[in-house]
Tab-separated table of C-alpha atoms in Angstrom:
chain	number	residue	atom	x	y	z
O	1	VAL	CA	-31.234	1.830	-12.624
O	2	GLN	CA	-34.323	-0.832	-12.992
O	3	ALA	CA	-35.008	-0.210	-9.302
O	4	ALA	CA	-35.267	3.713	-10.460
O	5	ALA	CA	-38.071	3.131	-12.936
O	6	GLU	CA	-39.842	0.953	-11.060
O	7	LEU	CA	-39.685	3.318	-7.879
O	8	ALA	CA	-41.034	6.005	-10.069
O	9	GLY	CA	-44.188	4.373	-11.332
O	10	VAL	CA	-45.669	3.914	-7.240
O	11	ALA	CA	-43.860	6.768	-5.141
O	12	SER	CA	-45.447	9.952	-4.384
O	13	PRO	CA	-44.256	13.138	-5.233
O	14	ASN	CA	-43.393	13.725	-1.215
O	15	ALA	CA	-41.974	10.265	-0.767
O	16	VAL	CA	-38.650	10.095	1.042
O	17	VAL	CA	-36.227	7.437	-0.458
O	18	ILE	CA	-33.265	5.920	1.212
O	19	SER	CA	-30.627	4.074	-1.223
O	20	PHE	CA	-28.657	1.578	1.085
O	21	GLN	CA	-27.240	-0.255	-2.046
O	22	ASN	CA	-23.580	-0.986	-1.976
O	23	GLY	CA	-21.121	1.365	-4.070
O	24	ILE	CA	-21.095	5.425	-3.840
O	25	GLY	CA	-23.286	6.661	-6.503
O	26	ASN	CA	-26.808	4.894	-6.332
O	27	ALA	CA	-28.318	7.826	-4.756
O	28	ASP	CA	-27.838	10.129	-7.696
O	29	VAL	CA	-29.270	7.919	-9.874
O	30	LEU	CA	-32.425	7.652	-8.219
O	31	ARG	CA	-32.724	11.200	-7.996
O	32	ALA	CA	-32.243	11.896	-11.431
O	33	ALA	CA	-35.363	9.430	-11.885
O	34	LEU	CA	-36.973	10.559	-9.064
O	35	PRO	CA	-37.376	14.298	-9.443
O	36	GLY	CA	-38.979	16.634	-6.401
O	37	ARG	CA	-38.459	13.356	-4.017
O	38	SER	CA	-35.980	13.339	-1.294
O	39	VAL	CA	-33.720	10.959	-2.435
O	40	LEU	CA	-30.749	10.245	0.733
O	41	ALA	CA	-27.645	8.111	0.564
O	42	GLY	CA	-27.968	5.413	3.050
O	43	MET	CA	-25.304	2.293	4.436
O	44	VAL	CA	-25.874	-0.858	5.922
O	45	PRO	CA	-23.377	-2.009	8.457
O	46	PHE	CA	-24.003	-5.423	9.069
O	47	ASN	CA	-23.840	-8.594	7.411
O	48	VAL	CA	-27.131	-10.167	6.184
O	49	VAL	CA	-27.553	-14.316	5.717
O	50	ARG	CA	-30.614	-15.403	4.184
O	51	ARG	CA	-32.071	-18.522	6.012
O	52	GLY	CA	-34.881	-19.391	3.396
O	53	PRO	CA	-37.374	-18.293	1.211
O	54	GLY	CA	-38.609	-14.905	3.045
O	55	ALA	CA	-36.156	-14.968	6.325
O	56	PHE	CA	-33.246	-13.606	6.618
O	57	HIS	CA	-30.516	-13.448	10.117
O	58	GLN	CA	-28.610	-10.304	11.005
O	59	ALA	CA	-24.870	-12.069	11.251
O	60	SER	CA	-23.082	-8.934	12.394
O	61	GLU	CA	-23.694	-5.733	14.351
O	62	GLY	CA	-24.195	-1.740	13.441
O	63	GLU	CA	-26.886	0.653	12.777
O	64	PRO	CA	-27.889	2.038	9.397
O	65	GLU	CA	-26.107	5.085	8.524
O	66	VAL	CA	-28.262	7.757	6.474
O	67	GLU	CA	-27.867	11.004	5.087
O	68	ALA	CA	-28.801	13.586	7.673
O	69	SER	CA	-32.002	14.892	6.092
O	70	PRO	CA	-35.306	17.184	8.006
O	71	ALA	CA	-37.347	14.656	6.071
O	72	LEU	CA	-36.035	11.924	8.435
O	73	ALA	CA	-37.813	13.645	11.397
O	74	SER	CA	-40.957	12.151	11.288
O	75	PHE	CA	-39.567	8.626	10.428
O	76	GLN	CA	-36.715	8.350	13.102
O	77	ALA	CA	-39.065	7.027	15.770
O	78	ASP	CA	-40.326	4.349	14.022
O	79	PHE	CA	-36.938	2.939	13.063
O	80	SER	CA	-35.859	3.515	16.414
O	81	ARG	CA	-39.093	0.874	17.595
O	82	ALA	CA	-37.932	-1.649	14.606
O	83	GLY	CA	-34.408	-1.941	16.340
O	84	PHE	CA	-32.603	0.233	13.594
O	85	ALA	CA	-32.117	3.469	14.664
O	86	LEU	CA	-30.854	5.832	12.079
O	87	ARG	CA	-27.086	6.997	11.939
O	88	GLN	CA	-27.344	10.819	10.389
O	89	HIS	CA	-24.347	12.225	8.858
O	90	GLN	CA	-23.494	15.184	7.087
O	91	ASP	CA	-20.831	13.740	4.976
O	92	MET	CA	-22.163	10.675	3.721
O	93	LEU	CA	-19.922	10.289	0.922
O	94	ALA	CA	-16.843	9.955	3.639
O	95	VAL	CA	-19.296	7.059	5.320
O	96	GLN	CA	-19.896	5.493	1.712
O	97	TRP	CA	-15.793	4.942	1.030
O	98	ALA	CA	-14.963	3.689	4.508
O	99	LYS	CA	-18.096	0.941	3.862
O	100	LEU	CA	-16.806	0.443	0.242
O	101	LEU	CA	-13.242	-0.090	1.515
O	102	LEU	CA	-14.748	-2.942	3.904
O	103	ASN	CA	-16.754	-4.275	1.089
O	104	LEU	CA	-13.479	-4.812	-1.133
O	105	ASN	CA	-13.007	-8.275	0.926
O	106	ASN	CA	-16.759	-9.170	-0.788
O	107	ALA	CA	-14.975	-10.009	-3.809
O	108	VAL	CA	-12.152	-12.019	-1.882
O	109	ASN	CA	-14.363	-13.609	-0.039
O	110	ALA	CA	-16.575	-15.078	-3.009
O	111	LEU	CA	-13.473	-16.101	-4.765
O	112	SER	CA	-12.628	-18.207	-1.896
O	113	GLY	CA	-15.573	-19.632	-1.642
O	114	LEU	CA	-15.325	-19.804	2.210
O	115	PRO	CA	-17.578	-18.148	4.970
O	116	LEU	CA	-16.136	-14.823	6.332
O	117	ARG	CA	-14.921	-15.811	9.370
O	118	GLN	CA	-12.919	-18.904	8.049
O	119	GLU	CA	-11.595	-16.734	4.918
O	120	LEU	CA	-10.448	-13.695	7.252
O	121	ALA	CA	-8.505	-16.384	9.514
O	122	GLN	CA	-6.445	-17.037	6.532
O	123	ARG	CA	-3.237	-14.721	6.174
O	124	ASP	CA	-3.076	-14.738	2.495
O	125	TYR	CA	-6.571	-13.997	1.977
O	126	ARG	CA	-6.453	-10.916	4.186
O	127	ARG	CA	-3.286	-9.868	2.491
O	128	CYS	CA	-5.391	-9.900	-0.699
O	129	LEU	CA	-7.818	-7.351	0.972
O	130	ALA	CA	-4.984	-5.412	1.766
O	131	LEU	CA	-3.714	-4.851	-1.242
O	132	ALA	CA	-7.182	-3.963	-2.818
O	133	GLN	CA	-7.324	-1.589	0.552
O	134	ALA	CA	-4.105	0.166	-0.106
O	135	GLU	CA	-4.746	1.036	-3.140
O	136	ALA	CA	-8.077	2.667	-2.914
O	137	LEU	CA	-6.962	4.719	-0.075
O	138	ALA	CA	-3.815	6.120	-1.792
O	139	LEU	CA	-6.241	7.069	-4.617
O	140	LEU	CA	-8.308	8.385	-1.987
O	141	LYS	CA	-5.769	10.276	-0.646
O	142	GLN	CA	-5.097	11.631	-3.993
O	143	ALA	CA	-8.556	12.587	-4.422
O	144	ARG	CA	-8.660	14.779	-0.874
O	145	ILE	CA	-11.489	12.100	0.138
O	146	GLN	CA	-11.037	11.342	3.669
O	147	PRO	CA	-12.859	8.067	4.570
O	148	ALA	CA	-15.476	8.050	8.002
O	149	ARG	CA	-14.119	5.770	10.937
O	150	LEU	CA	-16.261	3.083	10.944
O	151	THR	CA	-14.409	0.899	13.170
O	152	PRO	CA	-11.880	1.039	16.119
O	153	LEU	CA	-9.051	1.552	14.221
O	154	PRO	CA	-8.859	4.385	11.526
O	155	ALA	CA	-9.354	2.776	7.569
O	156	GLY	CA	-5.498	3.772	6.964
O	157	TRP	CA	-4.304	1.057	9.450
O	158	ILE	CA	-6.815	-1.432	8.275
O	159	PRO	CA	-4.311	-3.089	6.025
O	160	VAL	CA	-1.426	-3.052	8.691
O	161	LEU	CA	-3.920	-5.211	10.710
O	162	LEU	CA	-4.736	-7.474	7.863
O	163	ARG	CA	-1.002	-8.336	7.110
O	164	LEU	CA	-0.597	-9.732	10.689
O	165	PRO	CA	0.174	-13.330	11.279
O	166	ASP	CA	-2.976	-15.439	12.095
O	167	ALA	CA	-2.282	-15.783	15.560
O	168	LEU	CA	-1.624	-12.149	16.151
O	169	PHE	CA	-4.769	-11.149	13.755
O	170	ALA	CA	-7.256	-13.246	15.510
O	171	ARG	CA	-6.213	-11.683	19.196
O	172	LEU	CA	-6.455	-8.124	18.037
O	173	ALA	CA	-9.146	-8.320	15.202
O	174	ARG	CA	-12.158	-9.983	17.558
O	175	THR	CA	-14.646	-7.296	16.533
O	176	MET	CA	-13.965	-8.172	13.073
O	177	LEU	CA	-14.407	-12.044	13.534
O	178	ALA	CA	-17.322	-11.451	15.693
O	179	ILE	CA	-19.973	-12.742	12.770
O	180	ASP	CA	-21.572	-15.838	12.371
O	181	PRO	CA	-19.818	-18.796	11.565
O	182	SER	CA	-22.058	-19.497	8.303
O	183	ALA	CA	-22.221	-16.022	7.116
O	184	ARG	CA	-20.458	-14.932	3.488
O	185	SER	CA	-20.661	-12.062	1.376
O	186	SER	CA	-23.383	-10.760	-0.688
O	187	MET	CA	-21.014	-11.561	-3.560
O	188	ALA	CA	-20.499	-15.113	-2.783
O	189	ASP	CA	-24.401	-15.279	-2.359
O	190	ASP	CA	-24.744	-13.883	-5.740
O	191	LEU	CA	-22.285	-16.454	-7.181
O	192	ALA	CA	-23.734	-19.712	-5.505
O	193	ALA	CA	-27.570	-18.335	-7.040
O	194	GLY	CA	-26.247	-17.828	-10.131
O	195	ARG	CA	-26.832	-14.210	-10.214
O	196	ARG	CA	-24.264	-11.513	-11.716
O	197	THR	CA	-22.533	-9.550	-8.674
O	198	GLU	CA	-22.297	-5.777	-7.440
O	199	VAL	CA	-18.543	-5.749	-7.976
O	200	ASP	CA	-18.795	-3.338	-10.666
O	201	TRP	CA	-20.189	-1.119	-7.972
O	202	ILE	CA	-17.401	-2.215	-5.208
O	203	ASN	CA	-14.358	-2.784	-7.152
O	204	GLY	CA	-15.304	-0.847	-9.809
O	205	GLU	CA	-15.708	2.248	-7.764
O	206	VAL	CA	-11.894	2.365	-7.558
O	207	VAL	CA	-11.401	1.635	-10.851
O	208	ARG	CA	-13.629	4.451	-11.888
O	209	LEU	CA	-11.809	7.054	-9.184
O	210	ALA	CA	-8.607	5.949	-10.329
O	211	GLU	CA	-9.419	6.736	-14.052
O	212	ARG	CA	-10.913	10.137	-12.878
O	213	LEU	CA	-7.171	10.734	-11.483
O	214	GLY	CA	-5.384	9.510	-14.635
O	215	GLN	CA	-4.386	6.728	-12.668
O	216	ARG	CA	-4.705	3.020	-12.559
O	217	ALA	CA	-5.757	0.638	-9.776
O	218	PRO	CA	-4.693	-2.980	-11.543
O	219	VAL	CA	-5.403	-4.940	-8.084
O	220	ASN	CA	-9.177	-4.084	-8.281
O	221	ALA	CA	-9.401	-4.270	-12.114
O	222	ARG	CA	-8.156	-7.602	-11.467
O	223	LEU	CA	-10.836	-8.796	-8.960
O	224	ILE	CA	-13.473	-7.397	-11.021
O	225	SER	CA	-12.149	-9.952	-13.999
O	226	LEU	CA	-11.535	-12.561	-11.562
O	227	ILE	CA	-15.420	-12.079	-10.544
O	228	ARG	CA	-16.449	-11.990	-14.036
O	229	ALA	CA	-14.848	-15.209	-14.618
O	230	ALA	CA	-16.522	-16.608	-11.327
O	231	GLU	CA	-20.318	-15.982	-12.751
O	232	ALA	CA	-18.938	-18.214	-15.654
O	233	GLY	CA	-18.122	-20.776	-13.321
O	234	THR	CA	-14.718	-20.749	-12.585
O	235	ALA	CA	-13.425	-22.719	-9.600
O	236	ASN	CA	-12.319	-20.932	-6.216
O	237	TRP	CA	-8.979	-19.755	-5.566
O	238	SER	CA	-6.843	-20.574	-2.692
O	239	GLY	CA	-5.533	-17.652	-0.613
O	240	GLU	CA	-1.904	-18.915	-2.097
O	241	ALA	CA	-2.907	-18.522	-5.202
O	242	LEU	CA	-4.845	-15.518	-5.425
O	243	LEU	CA	-2.340	-13.497	-3.596
O	244	ALA	CA	0.238	-14.198	-6.296
O	245	GLU	CA	-2.179	-13.228	-8.986
O	246	LEU	CA	-2.761	-10.037	-7.164
O	247	LEU	CA	0.871	-9.417	-6.293
O	248	GLY	CA	1.806	-10.003	-10.218
O	249	ARG	CA	-0.617	-7.268	-10.921
O	250	HIS	CA	0.438	-4.519	-8.448
O	251	SER	CA	4.266	-5.287	-9.248
O	252	GLY	CA	6.174	-2.063	-8.472
O	253	ALA	CA	3.486	-0.530	-6.739
O	254	GLY	CA	4.302	1.820	-3.538
O	255	TRP	CA	2.616	-0.282	-1.262
O	256	GLN	CA	2.989	-3.467	0.883
O	257	ALA	CA	1.045	-6.847	0.572
């Protein structure tokens, strides 16, 4: 909302605005605040590490994804020359939900206190992510939303991969682990900097989807609570302790840990 208000004062009437923020509804917020402009939903698939003031490092691979629009025609070549060729999609909602499923690890990683590669190498943390993803996938199926395929495996198979023993996971998920050893989730960076996190726009989207469907999302709701506590200074969670906490929340649900 703050970014929308600031843009409204400086964006020209024919400006093209792409929202690359995490979450599902940010482009709608911008459209309401920027009437007449071309506002498009976008998604950044790679992780970024801040090296220092004004210095950022791309820690994983991928190209920006954006809602297809004729308004992009005059900018496409500029993005390509900069090394960020835009991949346009007709169904951006499917892309956003696919990215959000992956971003459910942001909270798990932030609570672990570990770099992403170290966290994902531990089965208990991966099982926590599998719980959050399985909960979201069940709700998406009920809502008849099919996430786009952003990884070698379809979204529905990723929780199965995450539950595998460490050695087998490491062998089968090389691309998932192909990330800078120092990279952490943006949510972990926010906690380290004392900033309020974007958990309401990641796990919170799952909770809101559940509410619209007359259902509950106890695992993702608990992760929100734990991140809020972490914002107040709560210590890191071991994989074993976090898994036990989340298993207690989803007891009786119809998906595996």
